[in-house]
Coordinates of C-alpha atoms (C1' of nucleotides) in Angstrom, one line a residue:
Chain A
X1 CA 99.6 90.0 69.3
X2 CA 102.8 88.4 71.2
X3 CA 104.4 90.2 74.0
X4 CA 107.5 90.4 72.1
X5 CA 105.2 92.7 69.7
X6 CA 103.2 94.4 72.2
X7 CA 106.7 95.3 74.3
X8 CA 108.5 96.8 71.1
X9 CA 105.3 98.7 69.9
X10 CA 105.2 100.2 73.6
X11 CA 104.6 103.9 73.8
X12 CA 105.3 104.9 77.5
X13 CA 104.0 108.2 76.6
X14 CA 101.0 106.9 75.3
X15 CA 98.8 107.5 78.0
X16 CA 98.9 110.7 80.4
X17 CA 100.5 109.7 83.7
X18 CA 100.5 111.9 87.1
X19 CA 103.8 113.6 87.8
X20 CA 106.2 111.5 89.7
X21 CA 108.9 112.9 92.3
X22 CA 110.4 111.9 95.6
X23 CA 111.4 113.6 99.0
X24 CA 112.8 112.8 101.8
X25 CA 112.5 114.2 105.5
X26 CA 115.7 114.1 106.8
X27 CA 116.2 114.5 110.8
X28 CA 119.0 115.2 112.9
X29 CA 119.5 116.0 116.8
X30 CA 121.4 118.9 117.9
X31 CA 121.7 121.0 121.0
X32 CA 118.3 119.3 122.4
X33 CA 116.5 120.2 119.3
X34 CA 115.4 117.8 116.4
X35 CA 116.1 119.9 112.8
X36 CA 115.0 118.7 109.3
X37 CA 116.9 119.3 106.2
X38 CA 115.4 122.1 104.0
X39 CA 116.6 122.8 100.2
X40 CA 115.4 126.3 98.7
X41 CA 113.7 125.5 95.5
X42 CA 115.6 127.0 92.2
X43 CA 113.0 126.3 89.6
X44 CA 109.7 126.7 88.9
X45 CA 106.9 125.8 90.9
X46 CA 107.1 127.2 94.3
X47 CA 110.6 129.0 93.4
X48 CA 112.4 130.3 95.9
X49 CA 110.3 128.6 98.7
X50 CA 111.8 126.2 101.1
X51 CA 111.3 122.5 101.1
X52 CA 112.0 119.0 101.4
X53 CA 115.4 117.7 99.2
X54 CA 114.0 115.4 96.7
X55 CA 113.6 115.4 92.3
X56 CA 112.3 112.8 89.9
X57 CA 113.9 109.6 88.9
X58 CA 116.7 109.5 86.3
X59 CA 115.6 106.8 84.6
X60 CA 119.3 106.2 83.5
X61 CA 121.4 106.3 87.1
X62 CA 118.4 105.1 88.8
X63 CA 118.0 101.4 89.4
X64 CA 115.5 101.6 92.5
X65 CA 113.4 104.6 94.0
X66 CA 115.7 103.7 96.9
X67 CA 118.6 105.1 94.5
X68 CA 116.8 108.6 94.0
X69 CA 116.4 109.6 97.4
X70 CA 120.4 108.4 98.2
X71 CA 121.1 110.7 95.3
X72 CA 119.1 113.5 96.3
X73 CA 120.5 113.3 99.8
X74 CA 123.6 112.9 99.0
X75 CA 123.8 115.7 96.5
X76 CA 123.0 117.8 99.7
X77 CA 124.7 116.5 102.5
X78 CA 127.8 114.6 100.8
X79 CA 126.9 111.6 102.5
X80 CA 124.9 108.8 102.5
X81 CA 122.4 108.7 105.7
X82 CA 123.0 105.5 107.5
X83 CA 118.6 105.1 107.7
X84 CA 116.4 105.6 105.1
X85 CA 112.8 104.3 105.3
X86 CA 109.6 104.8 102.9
X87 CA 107.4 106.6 105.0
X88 CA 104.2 107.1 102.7
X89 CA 103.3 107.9 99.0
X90 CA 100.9 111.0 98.8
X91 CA 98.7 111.3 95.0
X92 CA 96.2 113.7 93.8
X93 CA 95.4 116.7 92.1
X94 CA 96.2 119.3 93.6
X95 CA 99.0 119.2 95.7
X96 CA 101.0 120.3 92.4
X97 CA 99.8 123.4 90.8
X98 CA 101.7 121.7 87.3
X99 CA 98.7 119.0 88.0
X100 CA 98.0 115.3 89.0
X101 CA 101.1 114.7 91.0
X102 CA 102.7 112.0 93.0
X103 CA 105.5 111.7 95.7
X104 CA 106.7 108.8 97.2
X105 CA 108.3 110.2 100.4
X106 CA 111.0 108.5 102.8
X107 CA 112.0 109.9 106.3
X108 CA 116.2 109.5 106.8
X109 CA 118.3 110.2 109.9
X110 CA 122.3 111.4 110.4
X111 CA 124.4 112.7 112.9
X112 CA 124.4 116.4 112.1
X113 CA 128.5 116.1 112.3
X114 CA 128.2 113.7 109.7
X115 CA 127.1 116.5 107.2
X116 CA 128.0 119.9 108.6
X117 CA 130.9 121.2 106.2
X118 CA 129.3 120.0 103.1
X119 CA 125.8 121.7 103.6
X120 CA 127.8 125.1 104.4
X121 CA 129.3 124.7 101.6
X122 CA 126.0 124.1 100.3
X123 CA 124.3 127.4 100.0
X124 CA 121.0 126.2 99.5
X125 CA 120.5 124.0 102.3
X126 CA 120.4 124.5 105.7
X127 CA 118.9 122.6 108.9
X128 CA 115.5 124.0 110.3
X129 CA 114.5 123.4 114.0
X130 CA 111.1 121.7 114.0
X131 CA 109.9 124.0 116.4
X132 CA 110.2 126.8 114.2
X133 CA 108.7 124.8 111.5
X134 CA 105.3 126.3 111.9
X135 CA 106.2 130.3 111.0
X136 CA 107.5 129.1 107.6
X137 CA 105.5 128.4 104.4
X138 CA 106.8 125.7 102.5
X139 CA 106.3 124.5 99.5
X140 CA 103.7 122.2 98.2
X141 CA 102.6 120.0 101.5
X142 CA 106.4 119.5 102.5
X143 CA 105.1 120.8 105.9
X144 CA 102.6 118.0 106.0
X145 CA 104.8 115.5 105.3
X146 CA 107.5 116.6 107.9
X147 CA 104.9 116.1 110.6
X148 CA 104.2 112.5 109.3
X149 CA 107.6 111.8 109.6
X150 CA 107.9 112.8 113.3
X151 CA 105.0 111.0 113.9
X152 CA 106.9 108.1 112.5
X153 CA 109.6 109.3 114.0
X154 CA 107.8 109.3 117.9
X155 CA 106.6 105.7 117.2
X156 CA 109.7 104.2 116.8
X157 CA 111.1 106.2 119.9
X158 CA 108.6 103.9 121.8
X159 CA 109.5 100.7 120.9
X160 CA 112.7 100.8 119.2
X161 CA 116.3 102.8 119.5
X162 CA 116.4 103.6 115.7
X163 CA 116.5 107.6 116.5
X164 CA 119.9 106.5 117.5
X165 CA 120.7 106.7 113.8
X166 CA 120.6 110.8 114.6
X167 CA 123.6 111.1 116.7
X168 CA 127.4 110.3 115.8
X169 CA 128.7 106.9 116.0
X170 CA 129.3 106.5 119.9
X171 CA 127.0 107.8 121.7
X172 CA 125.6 107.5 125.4
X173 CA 122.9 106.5 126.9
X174 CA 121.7 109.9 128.3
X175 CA 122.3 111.0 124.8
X176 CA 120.1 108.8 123.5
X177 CA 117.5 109.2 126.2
X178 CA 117.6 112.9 125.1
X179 CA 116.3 112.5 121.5
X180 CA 113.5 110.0 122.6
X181 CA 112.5 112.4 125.2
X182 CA 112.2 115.2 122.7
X183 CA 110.5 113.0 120.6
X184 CA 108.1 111.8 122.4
X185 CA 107.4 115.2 124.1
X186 CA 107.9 114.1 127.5
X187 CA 110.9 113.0 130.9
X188 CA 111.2 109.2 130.8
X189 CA 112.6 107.4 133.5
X190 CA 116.3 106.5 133.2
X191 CA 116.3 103.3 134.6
X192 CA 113.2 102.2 132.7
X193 CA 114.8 103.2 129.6
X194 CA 117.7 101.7 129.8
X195 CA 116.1 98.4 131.0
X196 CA 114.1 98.4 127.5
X197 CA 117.4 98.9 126.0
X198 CA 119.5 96.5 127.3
X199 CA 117.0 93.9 126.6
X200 CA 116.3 94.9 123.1
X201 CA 120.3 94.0 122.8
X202 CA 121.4 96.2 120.0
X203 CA 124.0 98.2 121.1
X204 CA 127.2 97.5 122.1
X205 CA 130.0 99.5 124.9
X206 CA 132.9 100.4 122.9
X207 CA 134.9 100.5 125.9
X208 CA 135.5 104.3 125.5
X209 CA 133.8 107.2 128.0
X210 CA 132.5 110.5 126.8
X211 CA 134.7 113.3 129.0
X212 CA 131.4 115.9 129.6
X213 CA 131.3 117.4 133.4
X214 CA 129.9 114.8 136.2
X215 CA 130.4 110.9 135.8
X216 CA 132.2 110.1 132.3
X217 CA 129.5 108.3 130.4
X218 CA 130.2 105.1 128.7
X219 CA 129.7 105.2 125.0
X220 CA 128.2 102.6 122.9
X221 CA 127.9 102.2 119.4
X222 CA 124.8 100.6 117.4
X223 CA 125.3 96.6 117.0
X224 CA 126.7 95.7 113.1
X225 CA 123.5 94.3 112.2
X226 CA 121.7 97.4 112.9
X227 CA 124.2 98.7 110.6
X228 CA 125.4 102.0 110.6
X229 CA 125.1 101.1 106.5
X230 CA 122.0 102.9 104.6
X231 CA 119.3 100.5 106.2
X232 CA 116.5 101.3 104.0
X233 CA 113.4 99.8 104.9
X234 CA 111.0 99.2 101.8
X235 CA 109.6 95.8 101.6
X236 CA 112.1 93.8 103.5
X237 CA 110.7 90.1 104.8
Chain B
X1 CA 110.5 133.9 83.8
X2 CA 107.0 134.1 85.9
X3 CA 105.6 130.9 87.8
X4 CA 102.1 131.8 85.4
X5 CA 104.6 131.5 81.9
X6 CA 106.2 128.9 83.2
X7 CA 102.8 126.9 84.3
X8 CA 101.4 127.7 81.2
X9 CA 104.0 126.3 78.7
X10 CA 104.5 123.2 81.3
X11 CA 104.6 120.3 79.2
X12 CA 103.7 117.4 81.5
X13 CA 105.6 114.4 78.5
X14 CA 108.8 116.6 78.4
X15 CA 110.3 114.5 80.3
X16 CA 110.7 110.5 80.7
X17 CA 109.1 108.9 84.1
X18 CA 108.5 105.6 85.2
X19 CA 105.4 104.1 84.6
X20 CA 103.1 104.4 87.6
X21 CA 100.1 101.8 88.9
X22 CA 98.3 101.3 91.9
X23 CA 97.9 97.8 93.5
X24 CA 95.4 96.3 95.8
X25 CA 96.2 93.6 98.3
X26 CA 92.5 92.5 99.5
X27 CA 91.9 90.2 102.0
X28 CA 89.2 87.6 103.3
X29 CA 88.9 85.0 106.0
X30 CA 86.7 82.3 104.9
X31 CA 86.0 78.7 106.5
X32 CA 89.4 79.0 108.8
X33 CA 91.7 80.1 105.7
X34 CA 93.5 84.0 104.8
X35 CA 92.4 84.4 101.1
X36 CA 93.7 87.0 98.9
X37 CA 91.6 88.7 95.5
X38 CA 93.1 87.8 92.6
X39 CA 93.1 88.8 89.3
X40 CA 93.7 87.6 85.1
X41 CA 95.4 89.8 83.4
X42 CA 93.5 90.6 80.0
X43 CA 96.1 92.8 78.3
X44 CA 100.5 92.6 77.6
X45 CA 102.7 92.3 79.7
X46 CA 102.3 89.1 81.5
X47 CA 98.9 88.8 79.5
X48 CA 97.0 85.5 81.2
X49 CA 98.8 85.5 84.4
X50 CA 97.0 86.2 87.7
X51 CA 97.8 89.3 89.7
X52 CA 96.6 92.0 92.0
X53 CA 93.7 94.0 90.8
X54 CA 94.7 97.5 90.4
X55 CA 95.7 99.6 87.2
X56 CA 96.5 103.1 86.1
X57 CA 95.3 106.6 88.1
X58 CA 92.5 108.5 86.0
X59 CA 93.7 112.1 85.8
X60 CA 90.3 112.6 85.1
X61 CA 88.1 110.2 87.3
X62 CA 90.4 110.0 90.1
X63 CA 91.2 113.1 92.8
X64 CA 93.4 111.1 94.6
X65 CA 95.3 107.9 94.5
X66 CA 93.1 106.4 97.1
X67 CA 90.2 106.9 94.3
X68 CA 92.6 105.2 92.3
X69 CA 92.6 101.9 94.1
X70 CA 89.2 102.1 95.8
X71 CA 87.6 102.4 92.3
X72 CA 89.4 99.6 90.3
X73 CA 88.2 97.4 93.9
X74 CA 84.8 98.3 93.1
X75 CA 85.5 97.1 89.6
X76 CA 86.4 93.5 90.7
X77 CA 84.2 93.2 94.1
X78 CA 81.3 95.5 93.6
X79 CA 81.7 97.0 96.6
X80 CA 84.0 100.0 98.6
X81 CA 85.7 97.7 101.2
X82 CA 85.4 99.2 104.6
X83 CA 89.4 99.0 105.2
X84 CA 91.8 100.2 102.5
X85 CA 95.6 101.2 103.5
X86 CA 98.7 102.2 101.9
X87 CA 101.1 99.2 102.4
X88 CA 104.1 100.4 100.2
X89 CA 105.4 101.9 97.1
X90 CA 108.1 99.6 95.4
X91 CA 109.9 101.4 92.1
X92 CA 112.6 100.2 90.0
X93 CA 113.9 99.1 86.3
X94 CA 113.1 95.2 86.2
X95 CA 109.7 94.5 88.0
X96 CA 108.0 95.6 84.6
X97 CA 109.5 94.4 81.3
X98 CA 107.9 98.2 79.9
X99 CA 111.1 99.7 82.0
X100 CA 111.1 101.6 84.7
X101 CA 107.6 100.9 87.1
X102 CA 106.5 102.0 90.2
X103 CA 103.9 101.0 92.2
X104 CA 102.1 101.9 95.2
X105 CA 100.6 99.3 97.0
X106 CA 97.5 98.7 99.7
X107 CA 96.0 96.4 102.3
X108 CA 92.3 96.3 101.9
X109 CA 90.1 93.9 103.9
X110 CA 86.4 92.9 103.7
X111 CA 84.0 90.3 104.4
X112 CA 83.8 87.5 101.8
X113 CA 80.1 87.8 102.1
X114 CA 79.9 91.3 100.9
X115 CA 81.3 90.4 97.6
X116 CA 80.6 86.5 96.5
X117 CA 78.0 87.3 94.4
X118 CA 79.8 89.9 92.4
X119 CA 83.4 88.5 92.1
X120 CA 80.8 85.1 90.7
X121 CA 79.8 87.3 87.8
X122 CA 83.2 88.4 87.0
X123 CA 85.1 85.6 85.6
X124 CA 88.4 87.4 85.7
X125 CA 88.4 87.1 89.8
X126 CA 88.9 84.7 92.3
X127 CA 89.6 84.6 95.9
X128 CA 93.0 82.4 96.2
X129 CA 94.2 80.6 99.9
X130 CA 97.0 82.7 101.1
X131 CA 98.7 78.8 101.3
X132 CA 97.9 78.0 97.8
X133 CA 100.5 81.3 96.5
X134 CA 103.7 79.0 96.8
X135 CA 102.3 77.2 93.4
X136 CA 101.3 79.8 91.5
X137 CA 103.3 82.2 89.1
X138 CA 101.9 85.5 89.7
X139 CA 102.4 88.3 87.1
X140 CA 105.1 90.8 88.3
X141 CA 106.3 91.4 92.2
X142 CA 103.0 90.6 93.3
X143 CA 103.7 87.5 95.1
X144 CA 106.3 89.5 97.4
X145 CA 103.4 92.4 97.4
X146 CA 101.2 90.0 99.2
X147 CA 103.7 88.8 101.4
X148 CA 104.2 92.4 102.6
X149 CA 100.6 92.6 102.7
X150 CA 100.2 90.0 105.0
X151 CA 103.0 90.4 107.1
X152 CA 101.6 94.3 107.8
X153 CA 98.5 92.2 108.3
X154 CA 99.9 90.3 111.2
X155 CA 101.5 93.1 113.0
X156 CA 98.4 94.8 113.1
X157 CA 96.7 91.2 114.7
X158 CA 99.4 91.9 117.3
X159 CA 98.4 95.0 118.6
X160 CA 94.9 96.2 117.1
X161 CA 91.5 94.4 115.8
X162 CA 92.3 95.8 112.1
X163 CA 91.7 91.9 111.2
X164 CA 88.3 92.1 112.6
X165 CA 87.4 93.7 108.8
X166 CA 87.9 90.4 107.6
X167 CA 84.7 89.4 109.4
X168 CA 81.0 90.5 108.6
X169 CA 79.7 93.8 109.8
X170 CA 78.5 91.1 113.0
X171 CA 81.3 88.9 114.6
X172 CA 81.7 86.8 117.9
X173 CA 84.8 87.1 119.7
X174 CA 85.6 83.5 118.8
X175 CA 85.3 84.8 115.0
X176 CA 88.4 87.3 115.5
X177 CA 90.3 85.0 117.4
X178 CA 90.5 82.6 114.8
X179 CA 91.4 85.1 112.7
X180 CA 94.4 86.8 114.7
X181 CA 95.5 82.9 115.5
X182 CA 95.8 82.2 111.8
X183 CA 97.5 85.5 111.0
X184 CA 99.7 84.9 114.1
X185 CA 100.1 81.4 112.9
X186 CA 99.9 80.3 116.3
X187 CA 97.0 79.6 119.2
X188 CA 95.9 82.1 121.7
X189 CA 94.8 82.0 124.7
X190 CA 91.0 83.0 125.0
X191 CA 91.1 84.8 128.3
X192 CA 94.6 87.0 127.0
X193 CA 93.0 87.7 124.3
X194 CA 89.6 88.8 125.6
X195 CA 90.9 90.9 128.1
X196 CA 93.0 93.3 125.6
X197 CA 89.9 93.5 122.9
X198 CA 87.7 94.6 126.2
X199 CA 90.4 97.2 127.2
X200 CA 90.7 98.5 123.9
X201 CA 87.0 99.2 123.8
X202 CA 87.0 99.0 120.1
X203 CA 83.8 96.8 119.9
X204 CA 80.2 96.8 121.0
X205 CA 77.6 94.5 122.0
X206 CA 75.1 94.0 119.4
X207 CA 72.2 92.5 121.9
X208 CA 72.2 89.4 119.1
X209 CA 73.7 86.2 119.6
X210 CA 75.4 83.7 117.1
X211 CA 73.9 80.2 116.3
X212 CA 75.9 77.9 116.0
X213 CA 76.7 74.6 118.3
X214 CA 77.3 75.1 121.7
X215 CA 76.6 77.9 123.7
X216 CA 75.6 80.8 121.9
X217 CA 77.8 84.0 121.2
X218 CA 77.7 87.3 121.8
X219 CA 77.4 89.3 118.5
X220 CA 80.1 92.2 118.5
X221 CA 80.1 94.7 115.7
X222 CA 82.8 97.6 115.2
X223 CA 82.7 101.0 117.3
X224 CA 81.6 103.9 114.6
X225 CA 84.8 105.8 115.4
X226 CA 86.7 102.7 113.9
X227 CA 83.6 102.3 111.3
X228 CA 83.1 100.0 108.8
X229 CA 83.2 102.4 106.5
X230 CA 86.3 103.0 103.9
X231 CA 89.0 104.0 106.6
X232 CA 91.6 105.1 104.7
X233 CA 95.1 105.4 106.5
X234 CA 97.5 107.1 104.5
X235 CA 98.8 110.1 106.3
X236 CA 96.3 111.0 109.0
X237 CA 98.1 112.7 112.1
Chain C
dT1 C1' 67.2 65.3 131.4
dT2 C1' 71.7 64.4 130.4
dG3 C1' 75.9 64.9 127.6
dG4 C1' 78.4 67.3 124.1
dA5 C1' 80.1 71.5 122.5
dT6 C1' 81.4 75.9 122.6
dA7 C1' 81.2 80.6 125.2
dG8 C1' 82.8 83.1 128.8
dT9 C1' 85.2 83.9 133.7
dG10 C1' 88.2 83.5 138.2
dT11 C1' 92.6 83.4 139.8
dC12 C1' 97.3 82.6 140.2
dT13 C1' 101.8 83.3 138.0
dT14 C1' 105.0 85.7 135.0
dT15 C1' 107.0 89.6 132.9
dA16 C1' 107.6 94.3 131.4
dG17 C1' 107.7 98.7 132.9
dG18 C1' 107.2 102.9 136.6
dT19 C1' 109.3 105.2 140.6
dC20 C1' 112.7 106.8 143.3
dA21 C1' 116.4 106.7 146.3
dC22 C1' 120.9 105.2 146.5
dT23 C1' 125.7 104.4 145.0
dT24 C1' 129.6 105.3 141.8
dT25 C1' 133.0 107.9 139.4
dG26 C1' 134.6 111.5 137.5
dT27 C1' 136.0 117.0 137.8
dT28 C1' 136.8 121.3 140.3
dG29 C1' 138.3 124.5 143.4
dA30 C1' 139.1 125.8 148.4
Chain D
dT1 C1' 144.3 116.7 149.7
dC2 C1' 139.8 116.5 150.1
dA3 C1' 135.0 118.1 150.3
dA4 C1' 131.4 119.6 147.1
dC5 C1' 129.3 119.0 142.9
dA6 C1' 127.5 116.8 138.8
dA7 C1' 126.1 113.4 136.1
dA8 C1' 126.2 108.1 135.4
dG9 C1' 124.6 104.0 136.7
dT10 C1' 122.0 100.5 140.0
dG11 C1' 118.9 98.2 143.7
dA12 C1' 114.6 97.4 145.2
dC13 C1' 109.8 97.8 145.5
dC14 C1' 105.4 98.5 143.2
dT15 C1' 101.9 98.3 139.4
dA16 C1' 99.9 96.9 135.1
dA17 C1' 99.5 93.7 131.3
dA18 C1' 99.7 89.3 129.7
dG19 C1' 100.1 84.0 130.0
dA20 C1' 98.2 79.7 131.8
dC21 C1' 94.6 76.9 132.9
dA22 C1' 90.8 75.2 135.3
dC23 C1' 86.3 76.3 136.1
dT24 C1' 81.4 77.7 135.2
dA25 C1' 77.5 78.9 131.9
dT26 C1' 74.3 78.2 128.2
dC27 C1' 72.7 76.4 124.3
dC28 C1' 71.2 72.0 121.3
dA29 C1' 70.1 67.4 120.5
dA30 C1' 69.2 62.8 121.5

DNA sequence: TTGGATAGTGTCTTTAGGTCACTTTGTTGA
DNA sequence: TCAACAAAGTGACCTAAAGACACTATCCAA
């Protein structure tokens, strides 16, 4: 048989295949507290359970898998997040009470400010505080699969400024500091930190100050080719 | 309508989904070269070409995807290879001429040792120098697949001994040198080198000694709590 | 027993990061 | 107007990890 033949006789629903959905955990900073984006389920499983935004591929408006998160998020925040990375794919049997089920999951970060009118308009979204994660029961392993993504989360806080992508635009140093302290669960020291930061190079002073109370702060903005521009992380070499 | 009507009249092929497979990077060091498993495709699409091993979940074999890829590995090598992690999941309408396709990929390592014999009585296997990729026309993404691979491959030389699964169960420091220096694609120096492995305290001292020319080598074999034994890294926190 | 080959170490230098006190620069209210 | 306060930003010293490289150790083979 020729390809040609094979490819026109093709049945894609031939064979049984697992179910196939995406999520995304998406972080923001606010008021010294990191908060993930939960949607309150309107079907069928797990109805009217919180959990992770996310859906299936439309195989017509979809090009990439990259595409079907944007969607999703955007359909809930009214934005696109300027980071998106895959953070793992999670398979088996049981997660899914409809059966074998896959979910190829990303972790995403936006300045809360970015968002806030459209998710109140938005009546079933709303940001979560991670510390208050552990009282609620979500659904399917969406808790799971927050925590990996803060884990993934913490590890760039160590050797990279891409929680950045959580606060506005221009931000400060001591902002910045902040998140990576909360991430990581611990006071670093300032001058270290901004050492590590000046060296990595990829921020730049905008010339404008933040007006808080003490010293006005000079605030920097993320360099263009860390773009604030849907970085999305996949497979890039 | 209740969750148990709905559940029950679920009708998994209701709706379209992409295709879904599972792919296997494995790697080998033999005689100073990074060689990569590699497969001939039996069936359309791509019928002939070489490729990853990997294939379809078995909603009845496999629990998880991890079965998934460790079974069709045991297919080609005849044995579970004591390192097997999820690299990536790449999804989207033109890697597969079928339509829509996702796949999520692994790392796997393994002595060369443990399999000769078996991949020698399947014809359908080979291992291939990493080097040797630029010539061939591999079936689908796979050739980016394995550059991923091995790029994940060489961070982990950077900071860990993952690469030491490349090695039988009994190394010599020299071994896993060579190894990291041809991931790294550049020389290290011994005493660097030494120093962080020692620190780590990853590996321990078998009592044996290598025989080769020259001085002989202390024989170093894995700690059990990084065991040679299918660590699978997916989403362990 | 000596020379070749490779394993393994001693030690100085370089660099990244920790610590912490000090200076700077704004606001506020007596 | 100017001290007191608050937070931003820096100087300087210390420690730990890694680079560089020469040196010693231990085997085999001729």
């Amino acid at each position: 048989m020729t390809e040609e033949a094979y490819l026109r006789d093709y049945d894609p629903k031939a064979f049984d295949s697992p179910l196939l959905s995406v999520d995304a955990v998406l972080f923001t900073y606010r008021e010294g507290q990191l908060k993930v984006l939960l949607v309150e389920r309107s079907n069928h499983p797990e109805m009217g359970k919180w959990g992770l935004p996310g859906g299936f591929v439309d195989l017509e408006a979809d090009g990439t898998l990259e595409d079907t998160v944007i969607r999703k998020l955007q359909e809930k925040t009214g934005v696109v997040p300027p980071y998106v990375e895959q953070l793992s794919t999670i398979g088996n049997r049981s997660r899914d009470k409809r059966g074998w089920s896959v979910t190829v999951c990303y972790t995403a970060l936006i300045a809360h400010q970015e968002c806030e009118t459209h998710i109140d308009t938005v009546s079933d979204a709303k940001w979560v505080n991670l510390k208050d994660l552990e009282k609620l029961d979500l659904a399917f392993d969406h808790k799971s699969i927050i925590a990996a993504g803060r884990e993934r989360l913490k590890q760039k806080a160590l050797y990279s400024i891409v929680p950045a992508y959580t606060l506005p635009e221009k931000f400060t140093l001591s902002d910045l500091q902040h998140v990576h302290e909360v991430l990581l669960g611990k006071p670093l020291q300032k001058k270290s930190f901004r050492r590590r930061i000046e060296q990595a190079d990829l921020i730049v002073d905008t010339g404008e100050k933040s007006a808080e109370k003490g010293r006005p702060a000079i605030l920097y903005r993320l360099k263009p080719e860390a773009s604030r521009h849907t970085f999305i992380r996949n497979l890039e070499l």
